[in-house]
PDB file of C-alpha atoms in Angstrom:
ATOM      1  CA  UNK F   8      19.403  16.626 -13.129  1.00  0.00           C
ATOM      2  CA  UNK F   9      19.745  20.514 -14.677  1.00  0.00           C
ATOM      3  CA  UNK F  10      22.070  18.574 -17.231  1.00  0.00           C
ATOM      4  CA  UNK F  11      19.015  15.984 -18.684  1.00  0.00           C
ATOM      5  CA  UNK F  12      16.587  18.534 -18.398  1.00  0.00           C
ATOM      6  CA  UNK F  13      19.259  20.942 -21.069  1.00  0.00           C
ATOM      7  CA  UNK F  14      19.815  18.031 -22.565  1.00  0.00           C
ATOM      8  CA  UNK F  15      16.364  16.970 -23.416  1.00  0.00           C
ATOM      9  CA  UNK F  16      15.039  20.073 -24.159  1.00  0.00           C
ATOM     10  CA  UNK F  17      17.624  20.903 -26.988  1.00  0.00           C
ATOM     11  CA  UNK F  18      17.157  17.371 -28.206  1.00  0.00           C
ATOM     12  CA  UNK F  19      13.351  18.574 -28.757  1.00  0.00           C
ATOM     13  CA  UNK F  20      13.983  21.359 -30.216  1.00  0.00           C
ATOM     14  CA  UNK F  21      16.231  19.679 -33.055  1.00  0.00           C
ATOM     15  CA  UNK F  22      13.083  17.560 -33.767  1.00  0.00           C
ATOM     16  CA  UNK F  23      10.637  20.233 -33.780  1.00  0.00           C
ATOM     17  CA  UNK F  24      12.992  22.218 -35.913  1.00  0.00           C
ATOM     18  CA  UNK F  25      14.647  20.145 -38.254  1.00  0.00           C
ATOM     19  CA  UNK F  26      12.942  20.988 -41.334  1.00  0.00           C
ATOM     20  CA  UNK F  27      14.131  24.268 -40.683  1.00  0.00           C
ATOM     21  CA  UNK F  28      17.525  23.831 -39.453  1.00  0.00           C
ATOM     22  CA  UNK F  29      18.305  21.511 -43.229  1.00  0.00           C
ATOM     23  CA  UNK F  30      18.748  18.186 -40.625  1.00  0.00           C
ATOM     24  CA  UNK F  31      17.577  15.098 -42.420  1.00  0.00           C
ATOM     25  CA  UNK F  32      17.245  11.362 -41.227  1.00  0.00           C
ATOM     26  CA  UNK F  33      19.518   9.203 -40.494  1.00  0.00           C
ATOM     27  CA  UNK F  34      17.468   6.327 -40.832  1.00  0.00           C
ATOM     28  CA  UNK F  35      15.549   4.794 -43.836  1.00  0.00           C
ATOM     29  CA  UNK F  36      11.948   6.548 -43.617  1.00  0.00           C
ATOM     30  CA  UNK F  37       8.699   5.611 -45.207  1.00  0.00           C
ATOM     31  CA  UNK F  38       7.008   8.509 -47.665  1.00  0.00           C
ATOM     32  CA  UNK F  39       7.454   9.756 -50.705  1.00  0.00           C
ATOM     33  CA  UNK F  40       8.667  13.638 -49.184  1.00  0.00           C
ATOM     34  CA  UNK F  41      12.320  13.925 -50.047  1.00  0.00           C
ATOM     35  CA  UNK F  42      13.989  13.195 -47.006  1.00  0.00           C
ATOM     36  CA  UNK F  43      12.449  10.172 -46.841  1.00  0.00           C
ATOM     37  CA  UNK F  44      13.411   9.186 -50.404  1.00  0.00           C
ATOM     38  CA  UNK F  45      17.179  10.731 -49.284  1.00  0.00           C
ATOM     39  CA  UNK F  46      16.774   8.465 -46.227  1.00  0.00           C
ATOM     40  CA  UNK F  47      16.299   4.881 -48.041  1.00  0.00           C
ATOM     41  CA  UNK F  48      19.101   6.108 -51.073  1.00  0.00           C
ATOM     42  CA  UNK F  49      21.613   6.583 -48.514  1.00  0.00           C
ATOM     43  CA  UNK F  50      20.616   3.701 -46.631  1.00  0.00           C
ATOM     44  CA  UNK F  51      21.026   1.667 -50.091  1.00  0.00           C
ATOM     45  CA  UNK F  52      24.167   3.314 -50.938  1.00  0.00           C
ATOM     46  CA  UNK F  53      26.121   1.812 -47.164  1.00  0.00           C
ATOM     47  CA  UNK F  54      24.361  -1.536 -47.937  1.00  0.00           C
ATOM     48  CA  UNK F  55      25.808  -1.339 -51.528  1.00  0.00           C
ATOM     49  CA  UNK F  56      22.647  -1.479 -53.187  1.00  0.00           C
ATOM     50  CA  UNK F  57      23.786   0.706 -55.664  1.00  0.00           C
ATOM     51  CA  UNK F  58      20.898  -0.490 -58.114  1.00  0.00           C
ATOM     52  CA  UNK F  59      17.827   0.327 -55.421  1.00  0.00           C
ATOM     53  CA  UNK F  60      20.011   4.028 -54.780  1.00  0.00           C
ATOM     54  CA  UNK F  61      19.464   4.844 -58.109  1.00  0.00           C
ATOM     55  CA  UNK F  62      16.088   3.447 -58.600  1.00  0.00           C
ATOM     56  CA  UNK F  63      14.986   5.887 -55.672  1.00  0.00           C
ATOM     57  CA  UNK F  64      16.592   9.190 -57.165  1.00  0.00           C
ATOM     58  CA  UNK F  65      14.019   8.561 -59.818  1.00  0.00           C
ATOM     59  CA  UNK F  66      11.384   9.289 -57.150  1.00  0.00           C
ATOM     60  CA  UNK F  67      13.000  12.810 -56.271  1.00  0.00           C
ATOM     61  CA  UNK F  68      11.024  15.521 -57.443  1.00  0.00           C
ATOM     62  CA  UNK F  69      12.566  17.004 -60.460  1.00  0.00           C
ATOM     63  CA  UNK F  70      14.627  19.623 -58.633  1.00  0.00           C
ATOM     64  CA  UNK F  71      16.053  17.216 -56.150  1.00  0.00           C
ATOM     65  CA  UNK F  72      17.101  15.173 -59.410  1.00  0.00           C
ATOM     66  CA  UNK F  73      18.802  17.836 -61.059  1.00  0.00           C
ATOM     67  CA  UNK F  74      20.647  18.910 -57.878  1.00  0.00           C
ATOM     68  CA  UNK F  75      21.827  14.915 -57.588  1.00  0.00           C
ATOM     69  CA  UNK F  76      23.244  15.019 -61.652  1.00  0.00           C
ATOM     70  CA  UNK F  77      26.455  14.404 -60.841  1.00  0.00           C
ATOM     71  CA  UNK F  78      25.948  12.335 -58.131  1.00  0.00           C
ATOM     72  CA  UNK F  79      23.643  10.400 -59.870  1.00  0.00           C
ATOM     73  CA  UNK F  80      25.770  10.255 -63.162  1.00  0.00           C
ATOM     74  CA  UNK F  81      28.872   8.593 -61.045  1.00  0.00           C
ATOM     75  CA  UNK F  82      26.838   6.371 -59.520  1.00  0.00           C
ATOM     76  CA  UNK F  83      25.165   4.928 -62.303  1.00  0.00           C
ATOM     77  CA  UNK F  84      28.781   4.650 -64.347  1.00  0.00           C
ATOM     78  CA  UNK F  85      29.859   2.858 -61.137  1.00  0.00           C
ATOM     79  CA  UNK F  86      27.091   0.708 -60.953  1.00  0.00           C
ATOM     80  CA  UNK F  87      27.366  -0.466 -64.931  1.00  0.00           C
ATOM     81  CA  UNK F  88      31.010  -1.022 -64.105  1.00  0.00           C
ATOM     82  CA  UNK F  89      29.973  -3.498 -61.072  1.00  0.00           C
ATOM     83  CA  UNK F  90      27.454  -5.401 -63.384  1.00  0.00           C
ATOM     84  CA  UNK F  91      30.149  -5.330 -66.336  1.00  0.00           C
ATOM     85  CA  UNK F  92      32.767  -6.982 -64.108  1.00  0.00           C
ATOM     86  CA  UNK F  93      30.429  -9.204 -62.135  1.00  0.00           C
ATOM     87  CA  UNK F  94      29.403 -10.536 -65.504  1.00  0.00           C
ATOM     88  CA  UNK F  95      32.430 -10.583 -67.069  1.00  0.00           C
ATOM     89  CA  UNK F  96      33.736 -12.604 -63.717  1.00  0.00           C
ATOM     90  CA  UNK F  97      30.584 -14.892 -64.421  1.00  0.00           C
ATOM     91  CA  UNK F  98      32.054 -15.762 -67.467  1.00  0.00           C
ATOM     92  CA  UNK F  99      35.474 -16.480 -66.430  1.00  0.00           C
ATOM     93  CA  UNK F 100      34.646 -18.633 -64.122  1.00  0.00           C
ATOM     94  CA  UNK F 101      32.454 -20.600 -66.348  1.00  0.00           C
ATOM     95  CA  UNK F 102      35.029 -22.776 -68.257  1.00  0.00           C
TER      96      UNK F 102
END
């Protein structure tokens, strides 16, 4: 019983704290705060919506942008890549 009791109290002090401790969700959130917007791009990213990822990063506040760049840079180069080839496969497949 001592065990849950540990157990439970540390687990609500990670959620009273983790704005403070840098924790973030691990599930897609609603808002427009940034780890809510972090939530839904990662959630996009392991779905492979590549396309809705980078839509959100343009709700970031400016800071949160610029510390993405080159995150944001690859995954836009990747994501033109996809919708070359998908397009170019389109094609192919059309004769």
């Amino acid at each position: 019983m001592a065990v849950k009791i540990h157990i439970a109290t540390g687990v609500i002090f990670l959620l009273r704290n983790q704005k403070h401790l840098g924790m973030r969700s691990i599930e897609p959130q609603e808002g427009s705060d940034p780890d809510a917007v972090l939530s839904r791009i990662e959630a996009a990213v392991r779905a492979g919506r590549l396309g809705d990822a980078l839509a959100e990063t343009r709700t970031l506040p400016k800071i949160s942008q610029e510390a993405l760049t080159i995150w944001i840079e690859q995954a836009q180069a990747r994501h033109n890549a996809v919708l070359a080839a998908n397009a170019l496969a389109e094609r192919l497949t059309a004769f």
